[in-house]
Structures are given as C-alpha cells and as structure tokens.
C-alpha cells in the first residue's frame, strides 16, 4: 500500500482533540470522538494492507502478528515502565492497587473489560485513572484476533466481503443503540461487540477504495466536507448527545475521507503539512502518554489543574511522545534493528515484570505496609485510632446482632425486617441505636446474599457460607418474614442490582412495605487518612471533601441507578446512602462527623459514630415506608 501523508495528518486531527479535551481545554466537549476516527483509520489501513498481501500471496499469520507486536507493544511497554515509579510516588495504596490491576488487564489486552467492570468513563474519577484510555487498545487487539480469518475466507469475493462487513457493522451499531437505550451505557462504550462497527466501517471503506474507479472531481469536495463534519462534531456534540448523532457522522465522514481524499487535493495538501504529519506519526505515543501525565498531575497537584499546569502537561506529553516515537517506535518497527526473537524475548520479560507488579499490588493492598512507613506519626496515630474504632464496633455489632433473627414480640407493633448482606447489619444496628423514637417499633434481620436471589444453584454460597438454596429456603420459610410489616433491603448489589426485581416478585413480600437502600461506597478510608497525611489537611477540609466525592465507588453509582429505576416503577420507598454523606450539587462528600470521628471503617461499612449519625434519617424513611400501626406503648 502506497504511503498517504494525509492519513497521518488525519491522525493528528484525531489525537489532538482527545489530548486537549482530556486536559480540560474548553471548546472541545466531544474531543473524545478522535478515538472513533482512530478506529476507522485502523480498520482501513490494516484491511488495505491485508488485502494487498492476500492478492500477492504474501500473507502470513506470523508476519501479521509480528507487525502488530512491533507497532503496539514497545511503546506501550515503555509508557508502563515509566509510569511505575511515578505511580509509586503520587498514588495512595487503594489507587496503587487499582493501578496494578489495570496493568495486568492491559498486558492481557483486556483493559476495556476491566474498566467496564470498575470505572465509569464519564465520571470525574476517570481523570485520575492513569490507564483508562487503554480501553481502546483492548478493543483493537480483540478485533484483530479473528478479523484476518474473515478476510482470508472472503478476499476473493469482494462483493460478498463488503456486504458481510456492512451487515456486521450495522448489527454492531444496532447493538450499541439497543444497549444504550436499555441503560447499559458502559457496555455500549467499552465492549467490542458494540464498538466493532467503527473498525468494520474502516474495513468496508478499504474494500470500497480498492474497487472504486477514479472520480477525483467529486472526491475533493466530499473529503473537505468530511473534515468539516469531524471538526464540527468535536465542538458541537458531547457525551449527552444522541448516540447515533454522536458517533455515526464522525465515522461516516472519516470513511468518506479515507476513500475519496487524494494527496494532491487541497484538503490532502493541507493535512500533508510537515507539522501535522509529524504529530500523526507520533500520535500513538502521544495517545499512550497523555492520560498518565494528566492523571498523575491531578493526583499530585490537585484535581483542578491551573492553565499553567495544563500547559506544562501538554509540553511534557509532546516531549515524551516525540522521544517515544524516535527512540522506541521507529527502531522496534525495523526488523533490521530489532530481530523478531529479540522483540518477543524483550516484550515477554517486560510483560512478566509488569504482571508481577500488578499481582504484588493486589496482594499487598497497594503496598500498604510500605506506604505506612512513609506516613507521619500523626498519620500512623490516626490509623491506630481507626483500628481501635473497628474493634469497638465489632463488639457492639456482635452484641446487637446476637438474636436479631428471633421471632417478633406479640402486640400491635411496627415490625421491621432488615434483609441483605453485611450492609443490612449496619442498618439494623443504626436503627436499633436510634430506636427510631418509637419504643413500639421492633427490628429483626435475616441474612440474604443478593447473588443467591439471582442464582439458587447448590454450588453458590450466601452470606454466611450457607448454600444459596438453603439460604433462600430459610428466608422464605422464616416466621419473621411472614410477620413483618416493612422490609428494608440493603446489599452491595453492584452488577447484580437487577436481581432486586426477582426478590420483589416473591409472593412472600406481597402487601408489605418495602424500603430499598441505595448503597454508598468510597475509597478505602485508610487511603483517605493517607491522603490527609500527605496533603497536611484536616477532616473538615473542602479539598478532602471534593477528593472523597471524586473517588467514591463508581460501581455503586451505576447499581444505584438500576435500584432507583426498579423502586420508582414499583412505587417503593428509597433510602439514599450517599445523601447521608454527600452534597452532589457541591461535588462534596465527608466520611467524618463534626467532631472529626470517622463514619465508616473501610469503603462502606459504618462505624459506631456512623451508625448513630445515619440512624435518625433511616428511621424517618422506615416510618414512611411501613404500614402505620398504633404502638403498643403509649
């Protein structure tokens, strides 16, 4: 395939908006669409090269994947190795643990699936996640596992090939739209079946370009219009735009540009300017380095970077990308410089080292002991106080939960049953300590793992290690369930939130008041203490409150949206855990009370102070959700 400098220029048009929008430069709300442009270019170029090799009888599976390795792995390994010491300095233990896990996923080209499970791309926490941008790399490499086989089967029948590519692209696009409309936005964004249509569009464009007769007269203005569509999309669209309107114009415009733009046209000459071509050639390295530089800067200097800090970051990104391109990408792509054996050996060693780091980060909870050694005496005292509070809490919880499943007492009382995992224990204790201002209100609790609701197979175990089938049987046959007036459902649902509907459909819950607890979740409180120690700030600090808000557990935010939808559709009561800790409008959360005592002991479980803090508002929600009964006590 002949070299087309205007495609490198188009790469520059793709990468610069991505970098600038992630840096927080205003005016590019949809700069992230540059990734869509990259997908189409990738599909176009690789398909063009493969079709040419098939026609000339030069295709080799080994050769194809060797080229992919040379193109992808050396610069990626360089970026990851350089990121390790910086991460050690600027990241807190929980962040370092997550960083290590994302490295392992990246090495396995599964970063998109890892972040699908752990991180909302549009949440502010993504801004301090150094490797989140590698989701797109996972998409590409997963796509190219089987794609050469499809071309091998159909390359001699170009009409059938292009029809197949178009049909697959339409199916993928339709799947993305259905997933988005069904509330599975993360799946539609991160997963290959819903993003492959963009790569397929590039592939179909490559087949079209090879069969197209010369018609430069129309191609010049169409390619120019395509470039305008791409630029307008960056400026006028945004994450909240209709998904079809958001992605399709950019993908279609990129495809048309690749097919119709000639190097000698005005647009072709414009994009062939040396500066744009240089940026395009180094665009892969620029994309690799931009997010770690920005995330580490925000972790070290504050979530809101000043204009000067942003400018400095952009300079660093430019320098690193230039050095990576010249010193890593160019040498490793040349077989005469680095042999295939040396390439495989070096990448294997680096990959194993990176995986070892990731496993160690997970097993040591982000190298927690080493991080403690770096804390001040005051910080270590705060951790000791947390441990003492945790031990005190354990004793009180044991006392209050000892007979929490006994039958309700006789009498016309409000009978409230807490159902769920360890979070339901916390709410039971909170209500018990508050007594809900009503001596005639009774509380009981039954353990029930949310996963047992989803699957009652004998192979799955519930809260206390009991098989799910047995746990569900105990729950459904319990007298406290039968005699209860109100059920408070509290669990760390995460990806199983939809199973709440199955629980509510049980006939045993019919005609009972129901209160659904929407789960809270934060960064590990020990990491928050380490952050306070590093920044020399107090529990009342606005900086800490904003940091706590940004680093809250994103999977709980997602699962709460599902819980809210189910509860709203059924007219159920809801108790929002985050409302106890957070002011969403101010982007502020606090896990400390006014006296500076911690309200949680880990990521979500309440301390004694937290239970007393939450109790009154919980009781008010229970009163609203439970059928009214006159208390037996005057």
Coordinates of C-alpha atoms in Angstrom, one line a residue:
X1 CA 0.0 0.0 0.0
X2 CA 1.4 3.4 -1.0
X3 CA 2.1 5.9 1.7
X4 CA -0.6 8.6 2.1
X5 CA 0.7 11.5 4.2
X6 CA -2.8 13.0 4.5
X7 CA -3.8 9.9 6.7
X8 CA -1.0 10.9 9.1
X9 CA -2.5 14.4 9.1
X10 CA -5.9 12.9 9.8
X11 CA -4.3 11.0 12.8
X12 CA -3.2 14.4 14.1
X13 CA -6.8 15.7 13.7
X14 CA -7.8 12.7 15.8
X15 CA -5.3 12.7 18.6
X16 CA -5.1 16.5 19.3
X17 CA -8.8 16.9 20.3
X18 CA -8.5 13.8 22.5
X19 CA -5.5 15.2 24.4
X20 CA -6.8 18.7 24.6
X21 CA -10.3 17.6 25.8
X22 CA -8.8 15.3 28.5
X23 CA -6.6 18.1 29.6
X24 CA -9.6 20.2 30.2
X25 CA -9.1 22.7 27.4
X26 CA -12.5 24.3 26.8
X27 CA -14.3 24.3 23.4
X28 CA -14.0 20.5 22.6
X29 CA -16.8 18.8 24.5
X30 CA -16.7 15.8 22.1
X31 CA -12.9 15.7 21.6
X32 CA -13.1 12.1 22.7
X33 CA -14.5 11.3 19.2
X34 CA -11.0 11.3 18.0
X35 CA -10.9 7.7 19.2
X36 CA -13.7 6.9 16.7
X37 CA -11.6 8.4 14.0
X38 CA -8.6 6.2 15.0
X39 CA -10.8 3.1 14.9
X40 CA -11.9 3.9 11.3
X41 CA -8.3 4.6 10.2
X42 CA -7.1 1.4 11.9
X43 CA -9.7 -0.7 10.1
X44 CA -9.0 1.0 6.8
X45 CA -5.2 0.7 6.9
X46 CA -5.0 -2.9 8.2
X47 CA -7.6 -4.1 5.8
X48 CA -5.9 -2.4 2.9
X49 CA -2.6 -4.0 3.8
X50 CA -4.0 -7.4 4.3
X51 CA -6.0 -7.4 1.0
X52 CA -2.8 -6.4 -0.8
X53 CA -0.9 -9.3 0.8
X54 CA -3.7 -11.8 0.0
X55 CA -3.7 -10.7 -3.6
X56 CA 0.1 -11.1 -3.9
X57 CA 0.2 -14.3 -2.0
X58 CA 2.4 -12.8 0.8
X59 CA 0.0 -13.1 3.8
X60 CA 1.4 -14.8 6.8
X61 CA -0.3 -15.1 10.2
X62 CA 3.0 -14.9 12.0
X63 CA 4.0 -11.9 9.9
X64 CA 0.8 -10.1 10.7
X65 CA 1.0 -10.6 14.4
X66 CA 4.7 -9.7 14.4
X67 CA 3.8 -6.4 12.8
X68 CA 1.1 -5.8 15.4
X69 CA 3.6 -6.5 18.1
X70 CA 6.2 -4.1 16.7
X71 CA 3.5 -1.5 16.3
X72 CA 1.8 -1.8 19.7
X73 CA 4.0 -3.4 22.4
X74 CA 7.3 -1.5 22.6
X75 CA 5.8 2.0 23.1
X76 CA 3.2 0.5 25.4
X77 CA 5.8 -1.2 27.5
X78 CA 7.9 2.0 27.6
X79 CA 4.9 4.0 28.9
X80 CA 4.0 1.5 31.5
X81 CA 7.6 1.2 32.8
X82 CA 7.9 4.9 33.1
X83 CA 4.6 5.2 34.8
X84 CA 5.5 2.7 37.6
X85 CA 7.9 5.0 39.7
X86 CA 5.6 8.0 39.2
X87 CA 2.6 6.0 40.4
X88 CA 4.6 4.8 43.5
X89 CA 5.2 8.4 44.5
X90 CA 1.8 10.1 43.8
X91 CA -0.7 7.3 44.3
X92 CA -2.3 6.2 47.5
X93 CA -2.5 2.5 48.4
X94 CA -6.0 1.9 47.1
X95 CA -5.1 3.7 43.9
X96 CA -1.9 1.8 43.5
X97 CA -3.8 -1.5 43.9
X98 CA -6.2 -0.5 41.2
X99 CA -3.4 0.7 39.0
X100 CA -1.6 -2.6 39.4
X101 CA -4.8 -4.5 38.4
X102 CA -5.3 -2.2 35.3
X103 CA -1.7 -3.0 34.3
X104 CA -2.4 -6.8 34.4
X105 CA -5.6 -6.2 32.3
X106 CA -3.6 -4.0 29.8
X107 CA -0.9 -6.7 29.4
X108 CA -3.7 -9.2 28.6
X109 CA -5.3 -6.7 26.2
X110 CA -8.4 -6.7 28.3
X111 CA -8.3 -3.1 29.7
X112 CA -11.7 -2.3 28.2
X113 CA -13.3 -5.2 30.1
X114 CA -11.5 -4.2 33.3
X115 CA -12.7 -0.7 33.1
X116 CA -16.2 -1.8 32.1
X117 CA -16.4 -3.6 35.4
X118 CA -14.7 -0.9 37.5
X119 CA -14.9 2.7 36.1
X120 CA -17.5 5.0 34.6
X121 CA -15.6 6.7 31.7
X122 CA -17.6 9.9 32.2
X123 CA -17.1 10.2 36.0
X124 CA -14.6 12.7 37.3
X125 CA -12.7 9.8 38.9
X126 CA -11.6 8.8 35.3
X127 CA -9.5 11.9 35.3
X128 CA -7.2 10.4 37.9
X129 CA -7.2 6.9 36.4
X130 CA -3.9 6.7 34.5
X131 CA -4.6 3.8 32.2
X132 CA -8.3 4.2 31.4
X133 CA -7.6 5.4 27.9
X134 CA -6.2 1.9 27.1
X135 CA -9.7 0.6 26.8
X136 CA -9.5 1.5 23.1
X137 CA -6.3 -0.6 22.7
X138 CA -8.2 -3.6 24.1
X139 CA -10.9 -3.1 21.6
X140 CA -8.5 -3.0 18.7
X141 CA -6.4 -6.0 19.7
X142 CA -9.5 -8.1 20.4
X143 CA -10.9 -7.2 17.0
X144 CA -7.8 -8.3 15.2
X145 CA -7.7 -11.7 16.7
X146 CA -10.3 -13.1 14.2
X147 CA -10.6 -10.4 11.6
X148 CA -7.7 -11.7 9.4
X149 CA -9.5 -15.0 9.2
X150 CA -12.6 -13.3 7.8
X151 CA -10.6 -11.6 5.1
X152 CA -8.8 -14.9 4.3
X153 CA -12.2 -16.5 3.7
X154 CA -13.7 -13.8 1.6
X155 CA -11.0 -11.7 0.0
X156 CA -11.5 -13.4 -3.4
X157 CA -15.2 -12.4 -3.4
X158 CA -15.1 -8.6 -2.8
X159 CA -18.8 -8.0 -3.2
X160 CA -19.6 -10.7 -0.6
X161 CA -16.9 -9.3 1.6
X162 CA -18.2 -5.7 1.6
X163 CA -21.8 -6.9 2.1
X164 CA -20.6 -9.0 5.1
X165 CA -18.6 -6.1 6.6
X166 CA -21.6 -3.8 6.2
X167 CA -24.0 -6.2 7.7
X168 CA -21.7 -6.9 10.7
X169 CA -21.2 -3.1 11.2
X170 CA -25.0 -2.5 11.1
X171 CA -25.5 -5.3 13.6
X172 CA -22.9 -3.9 15.9
X173 CA -24.2 -0.3 15.6
X174 CA -27.8 -1.6 16.3
X175 CA -26.5 -3.5 19.3
X176 CA -24.8 -0.3 20.6
X177 CA -28.0 1.7 20.3
X178 CA -30.1 -1.1 22.0
X179 CA -27.6 -1.4 24.8
X180 CA -27.7 2.4 25.4
X181 CA -31.5 2.6 25.3
X182 CA -31.6 -0.3 27.8
X183 CA -29.4 1.5 30.3
X184 CA -26.2 -0.4 29.6
X185 CA -24.2 2.6 28.6
X186 CA -20.9 1.2 30.0
X187 CA -21.3 -2.0 27.9
X188 CA -22.1 0.0 24.8
X189 CA -19.0 2.2 25.4
X190 CA -16.4 -0.4 26.4
X191 CA -17.1 -3.7 24.8
X192 CA -16.1 -5.0 21.4
X193 CA -19.5 -6.2 20.1
X194 CA -20.8 -2.6 20.4
X195 CA -17.7 -0.8 19.1
X196 CA -16.5 -3.1 16.3
X197 CA -18.8 -1.3 13.8
X198 CA -16.3 1.6 13.7
X199 CA -13.4 -0.7 12.8
X200 CA -15.7 -2.5 10.3
X201 CA -16.6 0.8 8.7
X202 CA -12.9 1.4 8.1
X203 CA -12.5 -2.1 6.7
X204 CA -15.5 -1.7 4.4
X205 CA -14.1 1.6 3.2
X206 CA -10.8 -0.1 2.3
X207 CA -12.6 -2.7 0.1
X208 CA -14.6 0.1 -1.5
X209 CA -11.5 2.2 -2.2
X210 CA -9.8 -0.8 -3.9
X211 CA -12.8 -1.2 -6.2
X212 CA -13.5 2.5 -6.8
X213 CA -12.9 4.0 -10.2
X214 CA -11.2 7.4 -10.3
X215 CA -13.6 10.3 -9.7
X216 CA -11.4 13.0 -8.1
X217 CA -13.7 15.8 -9.1
X218 CA -16.3 14.8 -6.5
X219 CA -13.8 13.4 -4.1
X220 CA -12.1 16.7 -3.4
X221 CA -15.2 18.5 -2.0
X222 CA -16.6 15.4 -0.3
X223 CA -13.3 14.9 1.6
X224 CA -13.3 18.6 2.5
X225 CA -16.9 18.4 3.8
X226 CA -16.0 15.2 5.7
X227 CA -13.2 17.1 7.5
X228 CA -15.6 19.9 8.4
X229 CA -18.1 17.3 9.8
X230 CA -15.4 15.8 12.0
X231 CA -14.4 19.3 13.3
X232 CA -18.0 20.4 13.9
X233 CA -18.7 17.2 15.8
X234 CA -15.8 17.9 18.2
X235 CA -17.2 21.3 19.0
X236 CA -21.0 21.0 19.0
X237 CA -21.6 17.5 20.4
X238 CA -20.9 16.0 23.8
X239 CA -21.4 12.9 26.0
X240 CA -25.1 13.6 26.5
X241 CA -25.8 13.8 22.7
X242 CA -27.9 11.2 21.0
X243 CA -25.6 8.2 20.5
X244 CA -26.4 7.8 16.8
X245 CA -25.9 11.5 16.2
X246 CA -22.7 11.4 18.3
X247 CA -20.9 8.6 16.6
X248 CA -22.3 8.0 13.1
X249 CA -21.4 11.3 11.4
X250 CA -17.8 11.1 12.5
X251 CA -17.4 7.5 11.5
X252 CA -19.1 8.1 8.1
X253 CA -17.1 11.3 7.5
X254 CA -13.8 9.5 8.3
X255 CA -14.7 6.7 6.0
X256 CA -15.6 9.0 3.1
X257 CA -12.3 11.0 3.7
X258 CA -10.2 7.8 3.5
X259 CA -11.8 6.7 0.3
X260 CA -12.1 10.0 -1.6
X261 CA -9.3 12.3 -0.4
X262 CA -6.3 12.5 -2.7
X263 CA -2.9 13.6 -1.7
X264 CA -2.9 16.3 -4.4
X265 CA -6.2 17.8 -3.4
X266 CA -6.4 21.0 -1.3
X267 CA -7.5 19.1 1.8
X268 CA -4.9 16.4 1.1
X269 CA -2.1 19.0 0.8
X270 CA -3.4 20.8 4.0
X271 CA -3.2 17.5 6.0
X272 CA 0.2 16.7 4.5
X273 CA 1.8 19.7 6.1
X274 CA 5.0 18.5 7.9
X275 CA 3.8 19.6 11.3
X276 CA 0.6 17.6 11.1
X277 CA 2.3 14.6 9.5
X278 CA 4.9 14.6 12.4
X279 CA 2.1 14.7 15.0
X280 CA 0.3 12.0 13.1
X281 CA 3.3 9.7 13.0
X282 CA 3.8 10.1 16.8
X283 CA 0.1 10.1 17.5
X284 CA 0.2 6.5 19.0
X285 CA 2.9 7.6 21.6
X286 CA 1.0 10.8 22.2
X287 CA -2.2 8.9 23.0
X288 CA -0.3 6.5 25.2
X289 CA 1.4 9.1 27.3
X290 CA -1.3 11.8 27.6
X291 CA -3.6 10.2 30.1
X292 CA -0.9 9.1 32.6
X293 CA 0.7 12.6 32.5
X294 CA -2.6 14.3 33.2
X295 CA -3.8 11.8 35.8
X296 CA -0.5 11.9 37.7
X297 CA -0.5 15.7 37.6
X298 CA -4.0 15.8 39.1
X299 CA -3.1 13.3 41.8
X300 CA -0.1 15.3 42.8
X301 CA -1.2 18.9 42.3
X302 CA -5.0 18.9 42.6
X303 CA -8.0 17.7 40.7
X304 CA -8.5 21.1 39.1
X305 CA -5.3 22.0 37.2
X306 CA -4.5 25.6 36.5
X307 CA -3.9 26.9 33.0
X308 CA -0.2 26.9 33.6
X309 CA -0.2 23.4 34.9
X310 CA -2.2 22.2 31.8
X311 CA 0.2 23.9 29.5
X312 CA 3.1 22.3 31.3
X313 CA 1.4 18.9 31.0
X314 CA 0.9 19.4 27.3
X315 CA 4.6 20.2 26.8
X316 CA 5.6 17.1 28.7
X317 CA 3.2 15.0 26.7
X318 CA 4.7 16.4 23.5
X319 CA 8.3 15.7 24.6
X320 CA 7.5 12.2 25.8
X321 CA 5.6 11.3 22.6
X322 CA 8.4 12.6 20.4
X323 CA 11.1 10.7 22.3
X324 CA 9.0 7.5 22.4
X325 CA 8.4 7.7 18.6
X326 CA 12.0 8.3 17.8
X327 CA 13.7 6.1 20.3
X328 CA 11.2 3.3 20.7
X329 CA 8.7 3.1 17.9
X330 CA 11.0 3.6 14.9
X331 CA 13.7 1.2 16.0
X332 CA 11.4 -1.6 17.0
X333 CA 9.4 -1.4 13.8
X334 CA 12.6 -2.0 11.8
X335 CA 13.3 -5.7 11.5
X336 CA 16.9 -4.9 10.7
X337 CA 17.3 -3.1 14.0
X338 CA 15.4 -5.5 16.3
X339 CA 15.0 -9.1 15.3
X340 CA 11.8 -11.0 15.9
X341 CA 13.4 -13.1 18.5
X342 CA 14.7 -10.1 20.4
X343 CA 11.3 -8.4 20.1
X344 CA 9.5 -11.4 21.6
X345 CA 12.0 -12.0 24.3
X346 CA 12.1 -8.4 25.5
X347 CA 8.4 -8.0 25.4
X348 CA 7.8 -11.2 27.3
X349 CA 10.2 -10.2 30.0
X350 CA 8.7 -6.8 30.4
X351 CA 5.2 -8.3 30.3
X352 CA 6.0 -10.8 33.1
X353 CA 7.6 -8.0 35.2
X354 CA 4.5 -5.8 34.8
X355 CA 2.2 -8.7 35.7
X356 CA 4.3 -9.4 38.8
X357 CA 4.0 -5.8 39.9
X358 CA 0.2 -5.9 39.4
X359 CA -0.2 -9.1 41.3
X360 CA 2.0 -7.8 44.1
X361 CA 0.0 -4.5 44.3
X362 CA -3.2 -6.5 44.6
X363 CA -1.9 -9.0 47.2
X364 CA -0.4 -6.2 49.4
X365 CA -3.4 -3.9 49.1
X366 CA -1.3 -1.3 47.2
X367 CA 1.9 -2.0 49.1
X368 CA 0.2 -0.8 52.2
X369 CA 2.9 -1.6 54.7
X370 CA 5.5 0.3 52.7
X371 CA 3.2 3.3 52.4
X372 CA 2.5 3.3 56.2
X373 CA 6.2 3.6 56.8
X374 CA 6.2 6.9 54.8
X375 CA 3.4 8.4 56.9
X376 CA 3.9 11.0 59.7
X377 CA 3.5 10.0 63.4
X378 CA 0.1 11.8 63.3
X379 CA -1.0 9.7 60.3
X380 CA 0.0 6.5 62.0
X381 CA -1.9 7.5 65.1
X382 CA -5.0 8.1 63.0
X383 CA -4.7 4.6 61.6
X384 CA -4.3 3.2 65.1
X385 CA -7.4 5.1 66.2
X386 CA -9.3 3.6 63.2
X387 CA -8.3 0.1 64.3
X388 CA -9.5 0.7 67.8
X389 CA -12.8 2.0 66.5
X390 CA -13.1 -1.1 64.3
X391 CA -12.5 -3.4 67.3
X392 CA -15.0 -1.5 69.4
X393 CA -17.6 -1.7 66.6
X394 CA -17.1 -5.4 66.2
X395 CA -18.0 -6.0 69.9
X396 CA -21.1 -3.8 69.7
X397 CA -22.3 -5.4 66.4
X398 CA -21.9 -8.9 67.9
X399 CA -24.0 -7.9 70.9
X400 CA -26.8 -6.3 68.9
X401 CA -27.0 -9.0 66.2
X402 CA -26.8 -11.9 68.6
X403 CA -30.6 -12.6 68.5
X404 CA -31.6 -10.4 65.6
X405 CA -33.4 -13.3 63.8
X406 CA -35.7 -14.2 66.8
X407 CA -39.5 -14.0 66.3
X408 CA -41.2 -10.7 66.7
X409 CA -42.8 -10.0 70.0
X410 CA -46.6 -10.1 70.3
X411 CA -48.6 -6.9 70.1
X412 CA -49.7 -4.3 67.6
X413 CA -46.2 -3.1 66.8
X414 CA -44.4 -1.9 63.7
X415 CA -42.4 -4.9 62.7
X416 CA -39.4 -4.1 60.5
X417 CA -37.2 -6.8 58.9
X418 CA -33.8 -6.0 57.5
X419 CA -32.7 -8.2 54.7
X420 CA -29.4 -8.4 52.9
X421 CA -25.7 -8.9 53.4
X422 CA -23.3 -7.1 55.9
X423 CA -24.7 -3.8 54.9
X424 CA -28.1 -4.8 56.3
X425 CA -26.3 -5.5 59.6
X426 CA -25.1 -1.9 59.6
X427 CA -28.6 -0.5 59.0
X428 CA -30.1 -2.8 61.6
X429 CA -27.6 -1.5 64.2
X430 CA -28.2 2.1 63.1
X431 CA -32.0 1.8 63.6
X432 CA -31.5 -0.1 66.8
X433 CA -29.3 2.5 68.3
X434 CA -31.6 5.3 67.3
X435 CA -34.7 3.3 68.4
X436 CA -36.5 5.3 65.8
X437 CA -38.1 7.4 68.6
X438 CA -40.7 4.7 69.0
X439 CA -40.4 2.0 71.7
X440 CA -43.1 0.1 70.0
X441 CA -41.1 -0.5 66.8
X442 CA -39.3 -3.8 66.5
X443 CA -36.3 -4.7 64.3
X444 CA -35.2 -8.1 63.1
X445 CA -32.7 -9.2 60.4
X446 CA -32.3 -12.2 58.1
X447 CA -29.1 -12.6 56.1
X448 CA -29.6 -12.9 52.3
X449 CA -26.9 -12.6 49.7
X450 CA -28.1 -10.7 46.6
X451 CA -26.3 -13.3 44.4
X452 CA -28.5 -16.0 45.9
X453 CA -31.5 -14.2 44.6
X454 CA -30.0 -14.3 41.1
X455 CA -28.9 -17.9 41.3
X456 CA -30.1 -20.5 43.8
X457 CA -27.8 -23.3 42.5
X458 CA -26.3 -25.5 45.1
X459 CA -22.8 -24.6 44.0
X460 CA -23.2 -20.9 45.1
X461 CA -22.9 -19.9 48.7
X462 CA -24.6 -17.0 50.5
X463 CA -23.7 -14.5 53.3
X464 CA -22.6 -17.0 56.0
X465 CA -21.2 -19.7 53.7
X466 CA -24.6 -21.4 53.5
X467 CA -25.6 -22.8 50.1
X468 CA -27.9 -20.4 48.3
X469 CA -30.7 -22.9 48.0
X470 CA -30.6 -23.3 51.8
X471 CA -30.3 -19.6 52.5
X472 CA -33.3 -18.8 50.3
X473 CA -35.3 -21.6 51.9
X474 CA -34.6 -20.2 55.4
X475 CA -35.6 -16.8 54.3
X476 CA -38.9 -17.7 52.6
X477 CA -40.0 -20.0 55.5
X478 CA -39.0 -17.7 58.3
X479 CA -41.7 -16.5 60.7
X480 CA -40.1 -13.0 60.9
X481 CA -40.6 -12.6 57.2
X482 CA -44.2 -13.8 57.5
X483 CA -45.0 -11.5 60.4
X484 CA -43.1 -8.4 59.2
X485 CA -44.8 -5.2 58.1
X486 CA -41.9 -3.5 56.5
X487 CA -38.8 -4.9 54.8
X488 CA -35.6 -2.9 54.5
X489 CA -33.5 -4.4 51.6
X490 CA -29.8 -3.5 51.8
X491 CA -26.9 -5.1 50.0
X492 CA -23.8 -4.3 48.0
X493 CA -25.6 -5.1 44.7
X494 CA -23.0 -3.8 42.2
X495 CA -23.6 -5.7 38.9
X496 CA -26.4 -7.8 40.4
X497 CA -28.8 -4.9 41.1
X498 CA -31.3 -6.1 38.6
X499 CA -32.0 -9.2 40.8
X500 CA -33.9 -6.9 43.2
X501 CA -36.9 -7.3 40.9
X502 CA -36.8 -11.1 41.4
X503 CA -36.9 -10.6 45.1
X504 CA -39.8 -8.2 45.0
X505 CA -41.8 -10.6 42.8
X506 CA -41.8 -13.2 45.5
X507 CA -45.4 -13.7 46.9
X508 CA -44.0 -13.7 50.4
X509 CA -43.2 -10.0 50.0
X510 CA -46.7 -9.1 48.8
X511 CA -48.6 -6.4 50.7
X512 CA -45.6 -5.4 52.8
X513 CA -44.0 -2.0 52.9
X514 CA -40.6 -2.0 51.3
X515 CA -37.6 0.3 51.7
X516 CA -34.7 -0.1 49.2
X517 CA -31.3 1.1 50.4
X518 CA -29.2 2.7 47.6
X519 CA -25.7 1.8 48.5
X520 CA -22.9 4.2 49.3
X521 CA -19.2 3.4 48.7
X522 CA -16.0 5.4 48.9
X523 CA -12.2 5.0 48.6
X524 CA -10.8 2.9 51.4
X525 CA -10.8 5.1 54.5
X526 CA -7.2 4.2 55.2
X527 CA -6.3 5.7 51.9
X528 CA -8.3 8.9 52.8
X529 CA -6.2 9.1 56.0
X530 CA -3.0 8.7 54.0
X531 CA -4.3 11.4 51.6
X532 CA -4.9 13.8 54.6
X533 CA -1.5 13.0 55.9
X534 CA 0.3 13.6 52.6
X535 CA -1.6 16.9 52.0
X536 CA -1.5 18.0 55.7
X537 CA -5.2 18.7 55.7
X538 CA -8.0 18.3 58.3
X539 CA -11.2 16.2 58.1
X540 CA -13.2 19.4 57.6
X541 CA -11.1 20.4 54.5
X542 CA -13.0 21.2 51.3
X543 CA -10.2 19.7 49.4
X544 CA -10.7 16.4 51.2
X545 CA -14.5 16.6 50.7
X546 CA -14.1 17.1 47.0
X547 CA -11.5 14.3 46.8
X548 CA -13.8 11.9 48.6
X549 CA -16.6 12.8 46.2
X550 CA -14.5 12.2 43.1
X551 CA -13.0 8.9 44.4
X552 CA -16.4 7.4 45.5
X553 CA -17.1 3.9 44.3
X554 CA -18.4 4.2 40.7
X555 CA -20.0 0.8 40.6
X556 CA -22.3 1.7 43.4
X557 CA -23.4 4.8 41.4
X558 CA -24.2 2.6 38.5
X559 CA -26.0 0.0 40.5
X560 CA -28.0 2.6 42.4
X561 CA -29.4 3.9 39.1
X562 CA -30.8 0.4 38.5
X563 CA -32.2 0.2 42.0
X564 CA -33.8 3.6 41.7
X565 CA -35.5 2.6 38.4
X566 CA -36.9 -0.6 39.9
X567 CA -38.1 1.2 43.1
X568 CA -39.6 4.0 41.2
X569 CA -41.5 1.7 38.8
X570 CA -43.0 -0.2 41.7
X571 CA -43.6 2.8 43.9
X572 CA -41.3 1.7 46.7
X573 CA -39.6 3.7 49.3
X574 CA -35.9 4.5 48.8
X575 CA -33.2 5.5 51.2
X576 CA -30.2 7.0 49.5
X577 CA -27.0 6.3 51.3
X578 CA -25.0 8.9 49.5
X579 CA -27.4 11.6 50.7
X580 CA -26.1 11.0 54.3
X581 CA -22.5 11.7 53.3
X582 CA -22.6 13.9 50.1
X583 CA -23.8 17.1 48.6
X584 CA -23.8 16.1 44.9
X585 CA -24.5 19.7 43.8
X586 CA -21.3 20.9 45.6
X587 CA -19.4 17.7 44.5
X588 CA -18.6 17.1 48.1
X589 CA -18.6 14.1 50.4
X590 CA -17.4 13.7 54.0
X591 CA -16.9 10.4 55.9
X592 CA -16.2 12.3 59.1
X593 CA -18.6 13.8 61.6
X594 CA -18.3 17.3 63.0
X595 CA -16.1 16.0 65.8
X596 CA -13.7 14.5 63.3
X597 CA -14.7 10.9 64.0
X598 CA -14.9 8.5 61.1
X599 CA -18.3 7.4 59.9
X600 CA -17.1 4.4 58.1
X601 CA -14.3 1.8 58.8
X602 CA -13.4 0.7 55.3
X603 CA -15.1 1.6 52.0
X604 CA -18.8 1.4 53.1
X605 CA -19.3 -0.3 56.5
X606 CA -20.4 2.1 59.2
X607 CA -18.5 2.8 62.4
X608 CA -20.4 3.3 65.7
X609 CA -20.4 7.0 65.0
X610 CA -21.6 6.4 61.5
X611 CA -24.5 4.2 62.8
X612 CA -25.6 6.9 65.2
X613 CA -25.2 9.5 62.5
X614 CA -27.3 7.6 60.0
X615 CA -29.9 6.3 62.4
X616 CA -32.4 9.2 62.6
X617 CA -32.8 9.7 58.9
X618 CA -33.1 6.0 58.4
X619 CA -35.8 5.8 60.9
X620 CA -37.8 8.5 59.2
X621 CA -37.6 6.6 55.9
X622 CA -38.8 3.5 57.6
X623 CA -41.8 5.3 59.0
X624 CA -42.7 6.5 55.6
X625 CA -42.3 3.0 54.0
X626 CA -44.0 0.9 56.7
X627 CA -47.8 0.5 57.1
X628 CA -49.0 2.5 60.1
X629 CA -49.7 0.6 63.3
X630 CA -50.5 2.1 66.6
X631 CA -47.7 1.4 69.1
X632 CA -48.5 -0.9 72.0
X633 CA -46.6 1.5 74.2
X634 CA -48.3 4.9 74.9

